[in-house]
PDB file of C-alpha atoms in Angstrom:
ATOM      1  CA  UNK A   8     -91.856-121.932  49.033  1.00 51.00           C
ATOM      2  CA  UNK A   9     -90.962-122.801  52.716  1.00 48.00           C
ATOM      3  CA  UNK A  10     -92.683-124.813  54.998  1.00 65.00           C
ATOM      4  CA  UNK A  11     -92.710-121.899  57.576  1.00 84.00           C
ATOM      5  CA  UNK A  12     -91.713-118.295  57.380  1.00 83.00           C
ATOM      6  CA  UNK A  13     -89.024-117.230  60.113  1.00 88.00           C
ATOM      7  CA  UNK A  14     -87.406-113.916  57.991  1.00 93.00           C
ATOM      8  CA  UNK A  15     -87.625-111.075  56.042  1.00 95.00           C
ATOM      9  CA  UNK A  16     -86.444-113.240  53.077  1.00 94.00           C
ATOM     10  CA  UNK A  17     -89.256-115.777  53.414  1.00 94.00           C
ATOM     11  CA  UNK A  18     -91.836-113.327  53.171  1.00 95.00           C
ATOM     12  CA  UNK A  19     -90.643-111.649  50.191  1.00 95.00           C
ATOM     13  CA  UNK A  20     -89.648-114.921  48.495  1.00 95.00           C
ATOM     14  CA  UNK A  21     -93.498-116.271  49.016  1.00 94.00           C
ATOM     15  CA  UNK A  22     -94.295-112.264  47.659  1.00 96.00           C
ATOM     16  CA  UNK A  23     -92.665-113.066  44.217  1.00 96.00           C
ATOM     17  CA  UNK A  24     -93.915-116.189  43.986  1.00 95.00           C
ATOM     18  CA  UNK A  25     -97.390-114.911  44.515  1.00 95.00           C
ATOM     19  CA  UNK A  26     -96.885-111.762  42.194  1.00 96.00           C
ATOM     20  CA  UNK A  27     -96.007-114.407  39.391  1.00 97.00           C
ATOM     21  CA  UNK A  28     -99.066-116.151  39.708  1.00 97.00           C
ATOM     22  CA  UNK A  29    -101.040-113.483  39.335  1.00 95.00           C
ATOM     23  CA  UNK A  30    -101.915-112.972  43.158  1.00 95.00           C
ATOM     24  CA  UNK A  31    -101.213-108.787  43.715  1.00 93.00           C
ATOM     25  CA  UNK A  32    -103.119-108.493  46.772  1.00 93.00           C
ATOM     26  CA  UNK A  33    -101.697-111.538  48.897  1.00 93.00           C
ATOM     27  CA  UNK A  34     -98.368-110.557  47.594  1.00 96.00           C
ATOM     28  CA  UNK A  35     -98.879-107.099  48.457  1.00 96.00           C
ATOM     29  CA  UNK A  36     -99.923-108.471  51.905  1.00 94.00           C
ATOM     30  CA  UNK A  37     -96.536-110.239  52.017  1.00 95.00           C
ATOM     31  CA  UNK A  38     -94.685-107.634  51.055  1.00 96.00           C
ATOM     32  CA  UNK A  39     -95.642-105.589  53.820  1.00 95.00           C
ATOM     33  CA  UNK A  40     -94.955-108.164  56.160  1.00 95.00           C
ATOM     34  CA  UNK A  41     -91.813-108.451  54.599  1.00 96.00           C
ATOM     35  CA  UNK A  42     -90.696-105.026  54.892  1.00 96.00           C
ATOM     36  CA  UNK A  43     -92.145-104.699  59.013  1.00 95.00           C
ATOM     37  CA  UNK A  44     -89.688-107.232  59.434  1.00 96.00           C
ATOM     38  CA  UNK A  45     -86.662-105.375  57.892  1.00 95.00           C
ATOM     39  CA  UNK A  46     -84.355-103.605  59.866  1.00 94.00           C
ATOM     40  CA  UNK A  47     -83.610-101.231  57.212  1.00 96.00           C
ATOM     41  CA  UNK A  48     -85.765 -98.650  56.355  1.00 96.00           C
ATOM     42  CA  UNK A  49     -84.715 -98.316  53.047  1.00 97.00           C
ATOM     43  CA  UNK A  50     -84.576-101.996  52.133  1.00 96.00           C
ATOM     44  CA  UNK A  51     -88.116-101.631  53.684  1.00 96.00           C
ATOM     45  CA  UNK A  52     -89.125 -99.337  51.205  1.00 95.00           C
ATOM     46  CA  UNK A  53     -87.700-100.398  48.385  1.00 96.00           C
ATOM     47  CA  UNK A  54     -89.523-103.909  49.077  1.00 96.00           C
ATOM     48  CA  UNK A  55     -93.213-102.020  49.111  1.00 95.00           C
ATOM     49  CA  UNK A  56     -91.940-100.494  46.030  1.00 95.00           C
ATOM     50  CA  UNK A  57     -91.337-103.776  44.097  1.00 95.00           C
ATOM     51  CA  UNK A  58     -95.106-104.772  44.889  1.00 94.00           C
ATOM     52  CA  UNK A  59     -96.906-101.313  44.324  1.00 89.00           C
ATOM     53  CA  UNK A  60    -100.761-100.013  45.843  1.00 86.00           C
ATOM     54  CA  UNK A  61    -102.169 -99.575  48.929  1.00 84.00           C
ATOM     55  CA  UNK A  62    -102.161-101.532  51.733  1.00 85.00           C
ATOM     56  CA  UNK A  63    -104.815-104.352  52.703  1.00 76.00           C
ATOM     57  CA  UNK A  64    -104.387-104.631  55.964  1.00 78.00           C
ATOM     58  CA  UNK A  65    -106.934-104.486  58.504  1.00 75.00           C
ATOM     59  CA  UNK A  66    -106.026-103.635  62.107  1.00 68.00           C
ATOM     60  CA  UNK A  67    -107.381-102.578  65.194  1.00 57.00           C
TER      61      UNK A  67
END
């Protein structure tokens, strides 16, 4: 995993690698990050869609 996450890429790489060990909800959380930070709404979605449910975020 990378020291520091600067893309879209990192996110989703640290996504998988939480998915495969069995963390769904900090991957989802990843995932989401990972698809805010895609230019591409379709890429976006298709990222959410590899890492199914609802979001976890909490915002103001």
């Amino acid at each position: 995993m990378p020291l520091c996450f600067n893309t879209a890429a990192d996110y989703l790489e640290a996504a998988r690698e939480m998915a495969a060990s069995g963390r769904s909800a900090l991957a989802r959380l990843l995932a989401e990050e990972a698809a805010d930070r895609t230019s591409d709404p379709r890429e976006a979605a298709r990222t959410l869609r590899e890492f199914p449910g609802p979001s976890l975020r909490q915002e103001d």
